[in-house]
Amino acid sequence: MNIRSLDVVIVDLPTIRPHKLAMHTIVMQTIILVRVTGEDGLEGWGEVATIGGASYCAETPEAIKMNIEKYIKPLVIGRNAAHFDAISYTVNNHVVGNTFAKAAVEAAVIELAAKTRGVSVHELFGGQIHDSLPVAWTLASGETRRDIEEAKESLHAKRHNIFKLKIGMGDPKRNVDHVLKIKEAVGDTASIRVDVNQAWDETTAMYCIEALEDGGIDLIEQPLPAWNKEGMSRLASRFKVPIMADESLGSLEEVYQVAKHRSGNVFSLKPANVSGLTATKKVAAIAEAAGISLYGGTMIESALGTAICAHLYSTIPEMKYGTELFGPLLFTDTITTNAIVYEEFQLKVPNGPGYGMEIDVEKIFHYGRDL
Ligand code: MUC
Ligand code: MG
């Protein structure tokens, strides 16, 4: 099916509570939606989410929209969506970087390709291995008591038994204390992990990780800045608790380097970091070949973006650390008419043509910018 048109819209979705990361507190999450329309009117939708404008990564929502419209769209119009890998090859030959922009466009093209054949996207990636995926919740209210309450409610509702704590903001020792209090409150009923979002230097990481390891914490995500791959290697070989690479996996070439030098023994998959689903499958292959474990990361996408990630993750044999596709649960509203189902500590991978999600156009007009 040849692509006739491509549109981009920026959407701001309010969150149910402030979500505190090292570099930004999210109260309004910005997502970028791409719609490609085929010659017979069939539509494919793509999404990427960003965190805090320019504070999490170099691509801002406004730059993503502009770069898609000006530089990527002309390379995609008129092409056959079924050739999505060939289209990405063309785009990569003409556009440097811009992995978020490329990921949003590729996701839309892939959905159009799947809908043209009347199949789910996971079928285009070799078929589903998992029909549901374990899903973590991020405790990031910034208050120990509230986080413990959130964790206990979640366990009781059988929604999550994996919790990730954002501890990159503020005093490291107090943060470690906060984590250990939560671990003490939930005991062995849940897996407690931390995400430092690059905030520590190596010496801070040494004493904090030691205390976290002794306290029974299961995973340490991106303790050092993305550039400090040598430091990450030293931490990964020094501690028994696994060190996960997230922000340091900004391209396939970086993924290879991180694998080769073991600058982390778990990888967080994120389609937006590496320009989309096809590249994410390659990240999984590099990790598999290197004996590195996988985790299905998120940039806190809406229901559509969550379904996009879930379709791909469902085709990857071993996601040892589960996923954190909790995005829709953090928002007060949704841009789809159907919801992602969460039950028994898992996310059910939506089925149906494409990603299995129906866009609610009225909601897009409500939350979209400049519409
Ligand atoms: C990140 O660094 O992993 C994912 C969940 C969350 O709370 O923040 C993001 C980004
Ligand atoms: Mg992270």
PDB file of N, CA and C in Angstrom, residues 305-339:
ATOM      1  N   GLY A 305       1.552   4.009  22.137  1.00  0.00           N
ATOM      2  CA  GLY A 305       2.997   3.767  22.187  1.00  0.00           C
ATOM      3  C   GLY A 305       3.328   2.529  23.007  1.00  0.00           C
ATOM      4  N   THR A 306       2.539   2.285  24.034  1.00  0.00           N
ATOM      5  CA  THR A 306       2.723   1.090  24.865  1.00  0.00           C
ATOM      6  C   THR A 306       2.447  -0.162  24.033  1.00  0.00           C
ATOM      7  N   ALA A 307       1.368  -0.116  23.233  1.00  0.00           N
ATOM      8  CA  ALA A 307       1.042  -1.268  22.368  1.00  0.00           C
ATOM      9  C   ALA A 307       2.148  -1.479  21.334  1.00  0.00           C
ATOM     10  N   ILE A 308       2.703  -0.398  20.823  1.00  0.00           N
ATOM     11  CA  ILE A 308       3.775  -0.502  19.824  1.00  0.00           C
ATOM     12  C   ILE A 308       4.957  -1.289  20.426  1.00  0.00           C
ATOM     13  N   CYS A 309       5.378  -0.875  21.622  1.00  0.00           N
ATOM     14  CA  CYS A 309       6.495  -1.578  22.280  1.00  0.00           C
ATOM     15  C   CYS A 309       6.102  -3.026  22.590  1.00  0.00           C
ATOM     16  N   ALA A 310       4.883  -3.217  23.087  1.00  0.00           N
ATOM     17  CA  ALA A 310       4.453  -4.561  23.513  1.00  0.00           C
ATOM     18  C   ALA A 310       4.469  -5.546  22.342  1.00  0.00           C
ATOM     19  N   HIS A 311       4.048  -5.073  21.164  1.00  0.00           N
ATOM     20  CA  HIS A 311       4.050  -5.974  20.002  1.00  0.00           C
ATOM     21  C   HIS A 311       5.460  -6.485  19.714  1.00  0.00           C
ATOM     22  N   LEU A 312       6.423  -5.585  19.768  1.00  0.00           N
ATOM     23  CA  LEU A 312       7.801  -6.006  19.467  1.00  0.00           C
ATOM     24  C   LEU A 312       8.345  -6.880  20.596  1.00  0.00           C
ATOM     25  N   TYR A 313       8.162  -6.427  21.846  1.00  0.00           N
ATOM     26  CA  TYR A 313       8.709  -7.194  22.972  1.00  0.00           C
ATOM     27  C   TYR A 313       8.118  -8.612  23.007  1.00  0.00           C
ATOM     28  N   SER A 314       6.874  -8.745  22.532  1.00  0.00           N
ATOM     29  CA  SER A 314       6.226 -10.071  22.591  1.00  0.00           C
ATOM     30  C   SER A 314       6.883 -11.062  21.630  1.00  0.00           C
ATOM     31  N   THR A 315       7.739 -10.571  20.725  1.00  0.00           N
ATOM     32  CA  THR A 315       8.405 -11.474  19.768  1.00  0.00           C
ATOM     33  C   THR A 315       9.829 -11.824  20.209  1.00  0.00           C
ATOM     34  N   ILE A 316      10.247 -11.306  21.368  1.00  0.00           N
ATOM     35  CA  ILE A 316      11.623 -11.543  21.836  1.00  0.00           C
ATOM     36  C   ILE A 316      11.614 -12.707  22.836  1.00  0.00           C
ATOM     37  N   PRO A 317      12.431 -13.742  22.549  1.00  0.00           N
ATOM     38  CA  PRO A 317      12.321 -14.968  23.359  1.00  0.00           C
ATOM     39  C   PRO A 317      12.412 -14.742  24.869  1.00  0.00           C
ATOM     40  N   GLU A 318      13.515 -14.105  25.321  1.00  0.00           N
ATOM     41  CA  GLU A 318      13.631 -14.009  26.777  1.00  0.00           C
ATOM     42  C   GLU A 318      13.763 -12.578  27.264  1.00  0.00           C
ATOM     43  N   MET A 319      12.712 -12.124  27.939  1.00  0.00           N
ATOM     44  CA  MET A 319      12.768 -10.807  28.578  1.00  0.00           C
ATOM     45  C   MET A 319      12.923 -11.091  30.079  1.00  0.00           C
ATOM     46  N   LYS A 320      14.167 -11.390  30.467  1.00  0.00           N
ATOM     47  CA  LYS A 320      14.399 -11.909  31.821  1.00  0.00           C
ATOM     48  C   LYS A 320      13.895 -10.965  32.919  1.00  0.00           C
ATOM     49  N   TYR A 321      14.032  -9.664  32.706  1.00  0.00           N
ATOM     50  CA  TYR A 321      13.654  -8.700  33.754  1.00  0.00           C
ATOM     51  C   TYR A 321      12.275  -8.092  33.536  1.00  0.00           C
ATOM     52  N   GLY A 322      11.489  -8.652  32.605  1.00  0.00           N
ATOM     53  CA  GLY A 322      10.130  -8.141  32.364  1.00  0.00           C
ATOM     54  C   GLY A 322      10.149  -6.824  31.619  1.00  0.00           C
ATOM     55  N   THR A 323       9.085  -6.050  31.802  1.00  0.00           N
ATOM     56  CA  THR A 323       8.982  -4.757  31.104  1.00  0.00           C
ATOM     57  C   THR A 323       8.504  -3.700  32.092  1.00  0.00           C
ATOM     58  N   GLU A 324       8.532  -2.450  31.614  1.00  0.00           N
ATOM     59  CA  GLU A 324       7.917  -1.398  32.434  1.00  0.00           C
ATOM     60  C   GLU A 324       6.915  -0.616  31.580  1.00  0.00           C
ATOM     61  N   LEU A 325       6.093  -1.354  30.875  1.00  0.00           N
ATOM     62  CA  LEU A 325       5.118  -0.703  29.981  1.00  0.00           C
ATOM     63  C   LEU A 325       3.872  -0.265  30.770  1.00  0.00           C
ATOM     64  N   PHE A 326       4.128   0.607  31.743  1.00  0.00           N
ATOM     65  CA  PHE A 326       3.024   1.045  32.620  1.00  0.00           C
ATOM     66  C   PHE A 326       2.420   2.377  32.181  1.00  0.00           C
ATOM     67  N   GLY A 327       2.955   2.978  31.110  1.00  0.00           N
ATOM     68  CA  GLY A 327       2.591   4.343  30.710  1.00  0.00           C
ATOM     69  C   GLY A 327       1.124   4.709  30.877  1.00  0.00           C
ATOM     70  N   PRO A 328       0.194   3.946  30.257  1.00  0.00           N
ATOM     71  CA  PRO A 328      -1.218   4.348  30.311  1.00  0.00           C
ATOM     72  C   PRO A 328      -1.734   4.517  31.747  1.00  0.00           C
ATOM     73  N   LEU A 329      -1.140   3.776  32.697  1.00  0.00           N
ATOM     74  CA  LEU A 329      -1.628   3.850  34.080  1.00  0.00           C
ATOM     75  C   LEU A 329      -1.218   5.146  34.774  1.00  0.00           C
ATOM     76  N   LEU A 330      -0.268   5.863  34.196  1.00  0.00           N
ATOM     77  CA  LEU A 330       0.184   7.112  34.825  1.00  0.00           C
ATOM     78  C   LEU A 330      -0.636   8.317  34.360  1.00  0.00           C
ATOM     79  N   PHE A 331      -1.486   8.133  33.350  1.00  0.00           N
ATOM     80  CA  PHE A 331      -2.220   9.272  32.795  1.00  0.00           C
ATOM     81  C   PHE A 331      -3.659   9.336  33.315  1.00  0.00           C
ATOM     82  N   THR A 332      -4.179  10.557  33.369  1.00  0.00           N
ATOM     83  CA  THR A 332      -5.570  10.720  33.800  1.00  0.00           C
ATOM     84  C   THR A 332      -6.543  10.384  32.671  1.00  0.00           C
ATOM     85  N   ASP A 333      -6.044  10.310  31.435  1.00  0.00           N
ATOM     86  CA  ASP A 333      -6.944  10.059  30.305  1.00  0.00           C
ATOM     87  C   ASP A 333      -6.177   9.304  29.218  1.00  0.00           C
ATOM     88  N   THR A 334      -6.887   8.906  28.189  1.00  0.00           N
ATOM     89  CA  THR A 334      -6.280   8.098  27.125  1.00  0.00           C
ATOM     90  C   THR A 334      -6.660   8.653  25.755  1.00  0.00           C
ATOM     91  N   ILE A 335      -5.834   8.367  24.760  1.00  0.00           N
ATOM     92  CA  ILE A 335      -6.150   8.843  23.404  1.00  0.00           C
ATOM     93  C   ILE A 335      -6.663   7.700  22.525  1.00  0.00           C
ATOM     94  N   THR A 336      -7.002   6.570  23.160  1.00  0.00           N
ATOM     95  CA  THR A 336      -7.560   5.451  22.386  1.00  0.00           C
ATOM     96  C   THR A 336      -8.941   5.096  22.941  1.00  0.00           C
ATOM     97  N   THR A 337      -9.785   4.509  22.091  1.00  0.00           N
ATOM     98  CA  THR A 337     -11.126   4.148  22.564  1.00  0.00           C
ATOM     99  C   THR A 337     -11.100   2.814  23.309  1.00  0.00           C
ATOM    100  N   ASN A 338     -10.093   1.994  23.051  1.00  0.00           N
ATOM    101  CA  ASN A 338      -9.932   0.762  23.836  1.00  0.00           C
ATOM    102  C   ASN A 338      -8.705   0.914  24.739  1.00  0.00           C
ATOM    103  N   ALA A 339      -8.702   0.115  25.810  1.00  0.00           N
ATOM    104  CA  ALA A 339      -7.628   0.268  26.804  1.00  0.00           C
ATOM    105  C   ALA A 339      -6.688  -0.929  26.770  1.00  0.00           C
TER     106      ALA A 339
END
